[in-house]
Coordinates of C-alpha atoms in Angstrom, one line a residue:
X1 CA 0.0 0.0 0.0
X2 CA 2.8 2.4 0.8
X3 CA 4.4 1.8 -2.6
X4 CA 1.1 2.4 -4.3
X5 CA 0.6 5.7 -2.4
X6 CA 4.1 6.9 -3.3
X7 CA 3.5 6.0 -7.0
X8 CA 0.2 8.0 -6.9
X9 CA 1.9 10.9 -5.3
X10 CA 4.6 10.9 -7.9
X11 CA 2.1 10.8 -10.7
X12 CA 0.2 13.7 -9.2
X13 CA 3.4 15.7 -8.8
X14 CA 4.4 15.0 -12.4
X15 CA 0.9 16.1 -13.6
X16 CA 1.1 19.3 -11.6
X17 CA 4.6 20.0 -12.9
X18 CA 3.4 19.4 -16.5
X19 CA 0.4 21.8 -16.0
X20 CA 2.7 24.5 -14.6
X21 CA 5.0 24.1 -17.5
X22 CA 2.2 24.4 -20.1
X23 CA 0.8 27.4 -18.3
X24 CA 4.2 29.1 -18.3
X25 CA 4.7 28.4 -22.0
X26 CA 1.2 29.7 -22.8
X27 CA 1.9 32.9 -20.8
X28 CA 5.1 33.4 -22.6
X29 CA 3.4 33.0 -26.0
X30 CA 0.8 35.5 -25.0
X31 CA 3.5 37.9 -23.9
X32 CA 5.3 37.5 -27.2
X33 CA 2.2 38.1 -29.2
X34 CA 1.3 41.1 -27.2
X35 CA 4.7 42.6 -27.7
X36 CA 4.5 41.9 -31.4
X37 CA 1.2 43.8 -31.6
X38 CA 2.5 46.8 -29.7
X39 CA 5.6 47.0 -31.9
X40 CA 3.3 46.9 -34.9
X41 CA 1.2 49.7 -33.4
X42 CA 4.3 51.9 -32.9
X43 CA 5.5 51.2 -36.4
X44 CA 2.1 52.2 -37.9
X45 CA 2.0 55.4 -35.9
X46 CA 5.5 56.3 -37.1
X47 CA 4.5 55.6 -40.7
X48 CA 1.3 57.8 -40.3
X49 CA 3.2 60.7 -38.8
X50 CA 5.9 60.5 -41.4
X51 CA 3.5 62.1 -43.8
X52 CA 2.6 65.8 -43.3
X53 CA -0.7 66.2 -41.3
X54 CA -2.9 69.1 -42.5
X55 CA -4.2 71.8 -40.2
X56 CA -7.9 70.8 -40.7
X57 CA -7.3 67.2 -39.9
X58 CA -5.3 68.2 -36.8
X59 CA -8.2 70.4 -35.5
X60 CA -10.8 67.7 -36.2
X61 CA -8.9 64.7 -34.9
X62 CA -6.9 66.2 -32.1
X63 CA -7.9 63.4 -29.7
X64 CA -6.8 60.8 -32.2
X65 CA -3.6 62.7 -32.5
X66 CA -3.1 62.6 -28.7
X67 CA -3.8 58.9 -28.7
X68 CA -1.2 58.4 -31.3
X69 CA 1.3 60.4 -29.3
X70 CA 0.6 58.1 -26.4
X71 CA 1.8 55.2 -28.6
X72 CA 5.2 56.9 -29.1
X73 CA 8.2 57.5 -26.8
X74 CA 11.3 59.7 -27.2
X75 CA 13.2 57.3 -29.4
X76 CA 10.2 56.6 -31.6
X77 CA 9.6 60.3 -32.0
X78 CA 13.2 60.8 -33.2
X79 CA 12.8 57.9 -35.6
X80 CA 9.8 59.7 -37.1
X81 CA 11.8 62.9 -37.4
X82 CA 14.6 61.0 -39.1
X83 CA 12.2 59.4 -41.6
X84 CA 10.8 62.9 -42.4
X85 CA 14.3 64.3 -42.8
X86 CA 15.2 61.5 -45.2
X87 CA 12.1 62.6 -47.3
X88 CA 13.4 66.2 -47.2
X89 CA 10.6 67.3 -44.9
X90 CA 10.7 69.3 -41.7
X91 CA 10.9 67.1 -38.6
X92 CA 7.7 68.4 -37.0
X93 CA 4.7 66.5 -38.4
X94 CA 2.5 69.6 -38.8
X95 CA 5.0 71.4 -41.0
X96 CA 5.3 70.8 -44.7
X97 CA 8.4 72.9 -45.4
X98 CA 11.3 71.3 -47.3
X99 CA 14.6 70.8 -45.6
X100 CA 17.9 71.0 -47.5
X101 CA 20.6 68.6 -46.5
X102 CA 23.8 70.6 -46.0
X103 CA 27.3 69.2 -46.0
X104 CA 28.5 70.7 -42.8
X105 CA 31.6 70.0 -40.7
X106 CA 31.4 68.0 -37.5
X107 CA 32.6 70.9 -35.3
X108 CA 32.0 74.6 -35.3
X109 CA 33.9 77.6 -33.9
X110 CA 32.0 80.0 -31.6
X111 CA 33.0 83.5 -32.8
X112 CA 30.4 85.3 -30.7
X113 CA 31.4 84.4 -27.2
X114 CA 35.1 85.0 -27.2
X115 CA 37.5 84.5 -24.3
X116 CA 40.0 87.4 -24.0
X117 CA 43.2 86.9 -22.1
X118 CA 45.8 89.6 -21.4
X119 CA 49.4 88.4 -21.4
X120 CA 52.1 90.5 -19.6
X121 CA 55.7 90.9 -20.7
X122 CA 58.3 91.4 -17.9
X123 CA 62.0 92.1 -17.9
X124 CA 64.8 90.4 -16.0
X125 CA 63.9 92.2 -12.7
X126 CA 60.2 91.2 -13.1
X127 CA 59.2 94.8 -13.9
X128 CA 56.2 95.3 -16.2
X129 CA 57.2 96.2 -19.8
X130 CA 54.2 95.7 -22.0
X131 CA 51.4 93.3 -22.7
X132 CA 49.3 92.0 -25.5
X133 CA 45.7 90.7 -25.8
X134 CA 45.2 87.0 -26.8
X135 CA 41.7 85.9 -27.9
X136 CA 40.8 82.2 -27.6
X137 CA 37.9 80.8 -29.7
X138 CA 35.9 77.9 -28.3
X139 CA 35.2 74.9 -30.5
X140 CA 31.9 73.0 -30.1
X141 CA 30.5 69.9 -31.7
X142 CA 27.8 70.8 -34.3
X143 CA 24.2 70.0 -33.3
X144 CA 22.8 67.8 -36.1
X145 CA 19.2 67.7 -34.7
X146 CA 18.5 71.3 -35.6
X147 CA 19.3 70.6 -39.2
X148 CA 16.3 68.3 -39.5
X149 CA 13.9 71.2 -39.0
X150 CA 13.0 74.1 -41.2
X151 CA 13.6 76.6 -38.4
X152 CA 14.0 77.2 -34.7
X153 CA 10.2 77.4 -34.1
X154 CA 9.6 73.9 -35.3
X155 CA 12.5 72.6 -33.3
X156 CA 11.1 74.2 -30.1
X157 CA 7.7 72.7 -30.8
X158 CA 9.3 69.3 -31.2
X159 CA 11.2 69.7 -28.0
X160 CA 8.0 70.7 -26.2
X161 CA 6.3 67.5 -27.3
X162 CA 9.4 65.3 -26.5
X163 CA 9.4 66.7 -22.9
X164 CA 5.9 65.1 -22.4
X165 CA 6.6 61.7 -24.0
X166 CA 7.5 58.6 -22.1
X167 CA 11.1 57.4 -21.9
X168 CA 10.2 53.7 -22.2
X169 CA 8.7 52.3 -25.5
X170 CA 5.2 51.0 -25.7
X171 CA 6.1 47.2 -25.7
X172 CA 7.9 47.6 -22.4
X173 CA 5.2 49.7 -20.8
X174 CA 2.6 47.1 -21.9
X175 CA -0.1 49.6 -22.4
X176 CA -0.7 53.3 -23.2
X177 CA 0.8 55.7 -20.8
X178 CA -2.7 57.4 -20.5
X179 CA -1.4 60.8 -19.4
X180 CA -2.8 64.0 -20.9
X181 CA -0.6 65.8 -23.4
X182 CA -0.7 69.6 -23.1
X183 CA -0.8 71.2 -26.6
X184 CA -1.8 74.7 -25.4
X185 CA 1.6 76.1 -26.2
X186 CA 1.7 74.5 -29.7
X187 CA -1.8 75.6 -30.6
X188 CA -1.3 79.2 -29.2
X189 CA 1.7 79.5 -31.4
X190 CA -0.2 78.0 -34.3
X191 CA -3.1 80.5 -34.1
X192 CA -0.8 83.5 -33.5
X193 CA 1.8 82.6 -36.1
X194 CA 1.2 80.4 -39.1
X195 CA 3.4 77.3 -39.3
X196 CA 4.2 78.1 -42.9
X197 CA 4.4 81.9 -43.2
X198 CA 5.1 83.3 -46.7
X199 CA 8.5 84.7 -47.4
X200 CA 7.2 88.3 -47.2
X201 CA 6.1 87.8 -43.6
X202 CA 9.2 86.2 -42.4
X203 CA 11.3 88.4 -40.2
X204 CA 14.4 89.8 -41.8
X205 CA 17.5 89.2 -39.7
X206 CA 19.6 92.3 -39.3
X207 CA 23.1 91.8 -40.3
X208 CA 25.7 93.7 -38.3
X209 CA 28.6 95.0 -40.2
X210 CA 32.0 93.9 -38.9
X211 CA 34.1 96.9 -37.9
X212 CA 37.7 96.5 -38.9
X213 CA 40.1 96.5 -35.9
X214 CA 43.7 97.1 -36.1
X215 CA 46.3 94.6 -35.1
X216 CA 49.7 95.9 -34.1
X217 CA 52.8 93.9 -34.3
X218 CA 56.3 95.1 -33.2
X219 CA 59.2 93.8 -35.1
X220 CA 62.0 92.6 -33.0
X221 CA 65.6 93.9 -33.3
X222 CA 67.6 92.5 -36.1
X223 CA 69.9 89.6 -35.1
X224 CA 72.3 90.1 -38.0
X225 CA 75.0 92.7 -37.2
X226 CA 78.3 93.7 -38.7
X227 CA 81.3 91.9 -37.4
X228 CA 83.1 95.2 -36.9
X229 CA 80.3 96.3 -34.4
X230 CA 80.8 93.3 -32.2
X231 CA 82.8 93.9 -29.0
X232 CA 84.1 91.5 -26.5
X233 CA 82.4 91.9 -23.2
X234 CA 80.5 90.0 -20.5
X235 CA 76.8 89.5 -21.1
X236 CA 74.3 90.2 -18.4
X237 CA 72.1 87.1 -17.6
X238 CA 68.9 87.0 -15.7
X239 CA 68.4 85.3 -12.5
X240 CA 66.1 82.7 -14.1
X241 CA 68.7 81.8 -16.8
X242 CA 71.6 81.2 -14.3
X243 CA 71.9 77.7 -13.1
X244 CA 74.1 76.3 -10.4
X245 CA 76.9 75.4 -12.8
X246 CA 77.0 78.9 -14.2
X247 CA 77.4 80.3 -10.7
X248 CA 80.4 77.9 -10.1
X249 CA 82.0 79.0 -13.4
X250 CA 81.6 82.7 -12.8
X251 CA 83.0 82.4 -9.3
X252 CA 86.4 81.6 -10.8
X253 CA 86.7 84.7 -12.9
X254 CA 87.9 88.2 -12.0
X255 CA 87.0 90.0 -8.9
X256 CA 83.8 92.0 -8.5
X257 CA 85.5 95.4 -9.2
X258 CA 87.0 94.2 -12.5
X259 CA 83.6 93.0 -13.7
X260 CA 81.9 96.3 -12.9
X261 CA 84.6 98.2 -14.7
X262 CA 84.5 96.0 -17.8
X263 CA 80.7 96.3 -17.9
X264 CA 80.8 100.1 -17.8
X265 CA 83.4 100.2 -20.6
X266 CA 81.3 98.0 -22.8
X267 CA 78.3 100.3 -22.3
X268 CA 80.3 103.3 -23.2
X269 CA 81.6 101.6 -26.3
X270 CA 78.0 100.7 -27.4
X271 CA 76.8 104.2 -26.8
X272 CA 79.6 105.7 -28.9
X273 CA 78.8 103.4 -31.7
X274 CA 75.1 104.3 -31.6
X275 CA 75.9 108.0 -31.5
X276 CA 78.1 107.8 -34.6
X277 CA 75.4 105.9 -36.5
X278 CA 72.8 108.5 -35.7
X279 CA 75.1 111.3 -36.8
X280 CA 75.8 109.7 -40.2
X281 CA 72.1 108.9 -40.9
X282 CA 70.8 112.4 -39.9
X283 CA 67.3 111.2 -38.6
X284 CA 64.3 113.5 -38.6
X285 CA 63.4 115.1 -35.2
X286 CA 59.7 114.3 -35.4
X287 CA 60.2 110.5 -35.2
X288 CA 60.4 108.7 -31.9
X289 CA 62.4 105.6 -30.9
X290 CA 59.3 103.7 -30.0
X291 CA 57.7 104.5 -33.4
X292 CA 60.7 102.9 -35.2
X293 CA 60.3 99.7 -33.2
X294 CA 56.5 99.1 -33.8
X295 CA 54.6 98.3 -37.0
X296 CA 50.8 98.4 -37.3
X297 CA 48.7 96.0 -39.3
X298 CA 45.0 96.0 -39.9
X299 CA 43.1 92.7 -39.5
X300 CA 39.4 92.8 -40.6
X301 CA 38.6 89.1 -40.1
X302 CA 39.6 88.4 -36.5
X303 CA 38.9 91.8 -34.9
X304 CA 41.6 91.3 -32.4
X305 CA 44.2 93.9 -31.3
X306 CA 47.5 92.4 -30.2
X307 CA 50.8 94.1 -29.3
X308 CA 54.1 92.3 -28.9
X309 CA 57.0 94.3 -27.5
X310 CA 60.6 93.1 -27.2
X311 CA 62.0 93.6 -23.8
X312 CA 65.6 93.6 -25.0
X313 CA 64.9 96.4 -27.5
X314 CA 63.1 98.5 -24.9
X315 CA 66.0 98.2 -22.4
X316 CA 68.5 99.1 -25.1
X317 CA 66.5 102.2 -26.1
X318 CA 66.3 103.3 -22.5
X319 CA 70.1 102.8 -22.1
X320 CA 70.7 104.7 -25.4
X321 CA 68.7 107.6 -24.1
X322 CA 70.5 107.8 -20.8
X323 CA 74.1 107.2 -21.8
X324 CA 74.7 110.1 -24.1
X325 CA 73.7 112.5 -21.3
X326 CA 76.3 111.1 -19.1
X327 CA 78.9 111.2 -21.8
X328 CA 78.5 114.9 -22.2
X329 CA 79.6 115.4 -18.6
X330 CA 82.8 113.3 -19.0
X331 CA 86.2 114.8 -19.7
X332 CA 87.6 115.0 -23.2
X333 CA 90.3 112.5 -22.3
X334 CA 87.8 109.8 -21.5
X335 CA 86.0 110.5 -24.8
X336 CA 89.2 110.2 -26.8
X337 CA 90.1 106.9 -25.0
X338 CA 86.6 105.4 -25.7
X339 CA 86.8 106.5 -29.3
X340 CA 90.2 105.0 -29.9
X341 CA 89.3 101.5 -28.5
X342 CA 86.6 100.8 -31.1
X343 CA 88.9 101.9 -33.9
X344 CA 91.6 99.5 -32.6
X345 CA 89.2 96.6 -32.5
X346 CA 87.8 97.5 -36.0
X347 CA 91.4 97.2 -37.4
X348 CA 91.7 93.6 -36.1
X349 CA 91.0 90.8 -38.5
X350 CA 88.4 88.0 -38.0
X351 CA 91.1 85.5 -36.9
X352 CA 92.6 87.9 -34.4
X353 CA 89.2 88.6 -32.9
X354 CA 88.4 84.9 -32.6
X355 CA 91.8 84.2 -31.0
X356 CA 91.2 87.0 -28.5
X357 CA 87.8 85.6 -27.7
X358 CA 89.1 82.0 -27.3
X359 CA 91.9 83.3 -25.0
X360 CA 89.4 85.0 -22.8
X361 CA 87.1 82.0 -22.7
X362 CA 89.9 79.6 -21.9
X363 CA 90.5 81.3 -18.6
X364 CA 87.1 80.0 -17.3
X365 CA 87.8 76.9 -15.3
X366 CA 84.8 74.6 -15.4
X367 CA 84.4 72.8 -12.2
X368 CA 82.9 69.3 -12.6
X369 CA 80.9 68.1 -9.7
X370 CA 81.9 64.7 -8.4
X371 CA 79.1 62.4 -7.4
X372 CA 78.5 61.8 -3.8
X373 CA 79.7 58.4 -2.6
X374 CA 77.5 56.8 0.0
X375 CA 79.1 53.9 1.9
X376 CA 76.9 50.9 2.1
X377 CA 75.9 49.5 5.4
X378 CA 77.5 46.2 6.4
X379 CA 75.3 43.2 5.9
X380 CA 74.5 40.8 8.7
X381 CA 75.1 37.6 6.8
X382 CA 74.0 35.4 9.7
X383 CA 70.7 37.2 10.1
X384 CA 70.0 36.9 6.4
X385 CA 71.0 33.3 6.3
X386 CA 68.6 32.5 9.2
X387 CA 65.8 34.3 7.4
X388 CA 66.5 32.4 4.2
X389 CA 66.5 29.1 6.0
X390 CA 63.2 29.9 7.8
X391 CA 61.6 31.0 4.6
X392 CA 62.8 27.9 2.8
X393 CA 61.4 25.7 5.6
X394 CA 58.0 27.4 5.4
X395 CA 58.0 27.0 1.7
X396 CA 58.9 23.4 1.9
X397 CA 56.1 22.7 4.4
X398 CA 53.6 24.4 2.2
X399 CA 54.7 22.6 -0.9
X400 CA 54.7 19.3 0.9
X401 CA 51.2 19.9 2.2
X402 CA 50.0 20.9 -1.2
X403 CA 51.6 17.7 -2.8
X404 CA 49.9 15.5 -0.2
X405 CA 46.5 17.0 -0.9
X406 CA 47.0 16.6 -4.6
X407 CA 47.9 13.0 -4.3
X408 CA 45.0 12.3 -2.0
X409 CA 42.6 13.9 -4.5
X410 CA 44.1 11.7 -7.4
X411 CA 43.8 8.5 -5.4
X412 CA 40.2 9.3 -4.4
X413 CA 39.3 9.8 -8.0
X414 CA 40.8 6.5 -8.9
X415 CA 38.7 4.5 -6.4
X416 CA 35.3 4.5 -7.9
X417 CA 32.2 2.3 -7.4
X418 CA 33.7 -0.5 -9.5
X419 CA 36.9 -0.5 -7.4
X420 CA 34.9 -0.5 -4.2
X421 CA 32.8 -3.5 -5.4
X422 CA 36.1 -5.3 -6.3
X423 CA 37.6 -4.7 -2.9
X424 CA 34.3 -5.7 -1.2
X425 CA 34.3 -9.0 -2.9
X426 CA 38.0 -9.5 -2.0
X427 CA 39.0 -9.8 -5.7
X428 CA 36.5 -12.5 -6.6
X429 CA 34.7 -10.2 -9.1
X430 CA 36.0 -11.4 -12.5
X431 CA 36.3 -8.7 -15.1
X432 CA 37.5 -11.0 -17.9
X433 CA 36.7 -14.7 -17.9
X434 CA 38.1 -17.0 -20.5
X435 CA 35.6 -19.8 -19.7
X436 CA 32.7 -17.5 -20.8
X437 CA 34.2 -17.0 -24.2
X438 CA 33.2 -19.2 -27.1
X439 CA 35.7 -20.8 -29.4
X440 CA 35.0 -18.3 -32.2
X441 CA 35.5 -15.4 -29.8
X442 CA 38.8 -16.8 -28.6
X443 CA 40.0 -17.4 -32.1
X444 CA 39.1 -13.8 -33.1
X445 CA 40.9 -12.4 -30.1
X446 CA 44.0 -14.4 -30.9
X447 CA 43.8 -13.1 -34.5
X448 CA 43.6 -9.5 -33.3
X449 CA 46.5 -10.1 -30.9
X450 CA 48.8 -11.4 -33.7
X451 CA 51.9 -13.3 -32.6
X452 CA 51.4 -12.3 -29.0
X453 CA 49.6 -14.7 -26.7
X454 CA 46.4 -13.8 -24.9
X455 CA 46.4 -13.6 -21.0
X456 CA 44.5 -16.4 -19.3
X457 CA 44.3 -18.7 -16.4
X458 CA 47.0 -21.3 -16.0
X459 CA 49.5 -19.5 -18.3
X460 CA 52.8 -19.0 -16.5
X461 CA 55.2 -16.3 -17.5
X462 CA 52.7 -14.5 -19.8
X463 CA 52.2 -10.8 -19.6
X464 CA 49.3 -8.6 -20.5
X465 CA 48.4 -8.4 -24.1
X466 CA 47.4 -5.0 -25.6
X467 CA 45.0 -5.2 -28.5
X468 CA 46.0 -3.2 -31.6
X469 CA 45.1 0.4 -31.7
X470 CA 42.3 0.6 -34.3
X471 CA 39.7 3.3 -35.1
X472 CA 37.2 4.2 -32.3
X473 CA 39.3 2.5 -29.7
X474 CA 37.9 2.7 -26.1
X475 CA 39.5 5.6 -24.2
X476 CA 39.1 3.9 -20.9
X477 CA 41.2 0.9 -22.1
X478 CA 43.8 3.3 -23.5
X479 CA 44.1 5.2 -20.2
X480 CA 44.4 1.9 -18.3
X481 CA 47.3 0.8 -20.5
X482 CA 49.0 4.2 -20.1
X483 CA 48.8 4.1 -16.3
X484 CA 49.9 0.5 -16.2
X485 CA 53.0 1.1 -18.4
X486 CA 54.0 4.3 -16.5
X487 CA 53.9 2.3 -13.2
X488 CA 56.1 -0.6 -14.4
X489 CA 59.5 1.0 -13.4
X490 CA 58.1 1.9 -10.0
X491 CA 56.8 -1.7 -9.6
X492 CA 60.2 -3.2 -10.3
X493 CA 61.9 -1.0 -7.6
X494 CA 59.1 -1.6 -5.1
X495 CA 59.4 -5.4 -5.6
X496 CA 63.1 -5.2 -5.1
X497 CA 62.9 -3.2 -1.9
X498 CA 60.2 -5.2 -0.1
X499 CA 61.3 -8.6 -1.5
X500 CA 58.0 -9.6 -3.3
X501 CA 57.4 -10.9 -6.7
X502 CA 54.8 -10.6 -9.5
X503 CA 52.9 -7.7 -7.9
X504 CA 52.4 -5.8 -11.1
X505 CA 50.7 -8.7 -12.8
X506 CA 48.4 -9.4 -9.9
X507 CA 47.5 -5.7 -9.6
X508 CA 46.4 -5.5 -13.2
X509 CA 42.7 -6.5 -12.5
X510 CA 42.5 -3.9 -9.7
X511 CA 43.9 -1.2 -12.0
X512 CA 41.3 -2.1 -14.6
X513 CA 38.6 -1.0 -12.2
X514 CA 40.0 2.5 -11.6
X515 CA 38.0 5.5 -12.8
X516 CA 40.6 7.2 -15.0
X517 CA 40.4 10.6 -16.7
X518 CA 42.8 12.8 -18.7
X519 CA 43.7 14.7 -15.5
X520 CA 44.7 11.8 -13.2
X521 CA 46.5 9.4 -15.6
X522 CA 49.8 11.1 -15.9
X523 CA 52.0 10.9 -12.8
X524 CA 55.4 12.2 -12.0
X525 CA 58.2 10.0 -10.5
X526 CA 57.4 10.7 -6.8
X527 CA 53.7 10.2 -7.3
X528 CA 54.2 6.9 -9.2
X529 CA 56.3 5.5 -6.3
X530 CA 53.6 6.4 -3.8
X531 CA 50.8 5.1 -6.1
X532 CA 52.6 1.7 -6.2
X533 CA 52.5 1.5 -2.4
X534 CA 48.9 2.5 -2.3
X535 CA 47.9 -0.1 -4.9
X536 CA 49.9 -2.8 -3.1
X537 CA 47.9 -2.1 0.1
X538 CA 44.6 -2.4 -1.7
X539 CA 45.9 -5.6 -3.3
X540 CA 46.8 -7.0 0.1
X541 CA 43.2 -6.3 1.2
X542 CA 42.2 -9.0 -1.4
X543 CA 45.1 -11.4 -0.7
X544 CA 45.2 -12.7 2.9
X545 CA 48.7 -14.0 2.6
X546 CA 50.1 -10.5 1.7
X547 CA 47.9 -8.9 4.4
X548 CA 49.2 -11.2 7.2
X549 CA 52.9 -10.8 6.1
X550 CA 53.0 -7.0 5.5
X551 CA 50.0 -5.6 7.4
X552 CA 49.2 -7.7 10.4
X553 CA 46.1 -6.7 12.4
X554 CA 47.7 -6.5 15.9
X555 CA 51.2 -5.8 14.9
X556 CA 53.2 -3.0 13.3
X557 CA 53.7 -2.6 9.6
X558 CA 56.4 -4.7 8.0
X559 CA 59.8 -3.0 8.4
X560 CA 60.7 -3.3 4.7
X561 CA 57.5 -1.5 3.7
X562 CA 57.9 1.1 6.4
X563 CA 61.5 1.7 5.2
X564 CA 60.2 2.1 1.6
X565 CA 57.7 4.8 2.7
X566 CA 60.5 6.5 4.6
X567 CA 62.7 6.5 1.4
X568 CA 60.0 8.2 -0.6
X569 CA 59.4 10.7 2.2
X570 CA 55.8 9.8 2.8
X571 CA 54.7 9.8 6.5
X572 CA 52.9 6.8 7.8
X573 CA 50.1 9.0 9.0
X574 CA 49.4 10.3 5.5
X575 CA 49.5 6.8 4.1
X576 CA 47.1 5.5 6.8
X577 CA 44.7 8.4 6.1
X578 CA 44.6 7.3 2.4
X579 CA 43.7 3.7 3.3
X580 CA 41.2 4.7 6.0
X581 CA 39.3 6.8 3.4
X582 CA 39.0 3.8 1.1
X583 CA 37.9 1.5 3.9
X584 CA 35.3 3.9 5.1
X585 CA 33.8 4.1 1.7
X586 CA 33.7 0.3 1.5
X587 CA 31.9 0.2 4.8
X588 CA 29.3 2.8 3.7
X589 CA 28.8 0.9 0.4
X590 CA 28.1 -2.3 2.4
X591 CA 25.6 -0.5 4.7
X592 CA 23.8 1.0 1.6
X593 CA 23.5 -2.5 0.1
X594 CA 22.1 -3.9 3.3
X595 CA 19.5 -1.1 3.5
X596 CA 18.4 -1.7 -0.1
X597 CA 18.1 -5.5 0.6
X598 CA 16.0 -4.9 3.6
X599 CA 13.7 -2.5 1.7
X600 CA 13.2 -5.0 -1.1
X601 CA 12.2 -7.7 1.4

């Protein structure tokens, strides 16, 4: 009766599940159909508004027009505007003006709102000399939406409608938004001003004539000079231009008094040269020095006035104006001495002047800064050695623990349900029985094996036979063969260490029951040596002779086996934990089988 009730309950649950699944599918179909209809409604509304709506129809069917607007959202409205723009119509559906597609640049320059910056010019002592005005023009990305309307009025009407539309489309909202659209502003504008005014009624934009504004540029002093006008003297440098190396160089020159005297002589020589040039050229008295150093230029396009003044020229002009007055007060002997010195320098050739200049420059002794040498602190080798040993020990512990966990995981994957059944039956479960084969099957297997002999009972000295690799060969068999062949060298060393024979051949049926995959087949040398010991312990569980000799119940493990584990650096506790996990799984499998047997009876 209990079984009948459980079957009825399962049938009822399956029926309810099927009903819920069908209801869910029907609801999904209804939702898809509803979304399709709403998308179709939006599409038809866009197509209807893509054509120009007359004023009479708008006044008669204003409520229908509102209902159509409820079907649209912001993106749908812009799609309608784009469709009208492609038809060369104004983007607003009430307007029938034509729109011309213009090839305009992506960016525009704002010449109305200009940003004016005044830049100052300073001399070496940070005194104000002059300044000039710099105008920066702002660059904006061109608005392409306004090009889709015939004018600013239609664009504002469209923006007023967009501000009242929903953001989400109709198929997401699921129904009409149902809110009242206020067209008072649009209709008031419509009755006051016609949407399509004639050209005579259109307001004429007043054009403002651009007033030409002068732009002043000041030409800098000419760099090219005559070689005869050049004199050897020290140049005055600003505080900003002097670096630390220059200060070290100039510290090794003459004393401060000699420098001041040479600087005064160079100024007097320059003033004399300028005075002689002015006397020869006979300048007009009405012209000023500042008028010769500036040039004006009109610029009608930019409307910007700039002025650039050279600080060096202005300083020179001031010095030229001051020095002749001081020269008038000097004695005639000083004048004759200053006049003779330029003449002597003018008589020198180019090579002599260069030699004189090199001789003066060679007196400067450049001091090279030596790098600062910082002595390294002595290393405490013992301390660093201890730290290195401690770090290595911690790393070795972590690596060993990780290796143990990896090996435990691999062995746990090997022992599947087939292996547990094999160990539960103590190896009596036959995987391959020759007696069950017919004569034809045995002959066919011998034919596939070729010259090699088949494994069987009662055949001494015969190894395992691997069938030829043909197309669609079983991967499980291939993995078994790969694992068995990789463990053979480890089996030989294991048999030699614990003094046992023919373990590899007897472990082959047990290995055939392993659950192998592409991740747990390939083992390194250390893992293979531990895997051999693990398989040998499982093999001893099926063979009482091996179990009594190497793993007695009340005694310790055999000394040769314990020494083998010590050689491969595997603690006995880790090995016992591996075996205990397998034995616990065998016990749980036996309890599950007993429970199933009791339920059946």
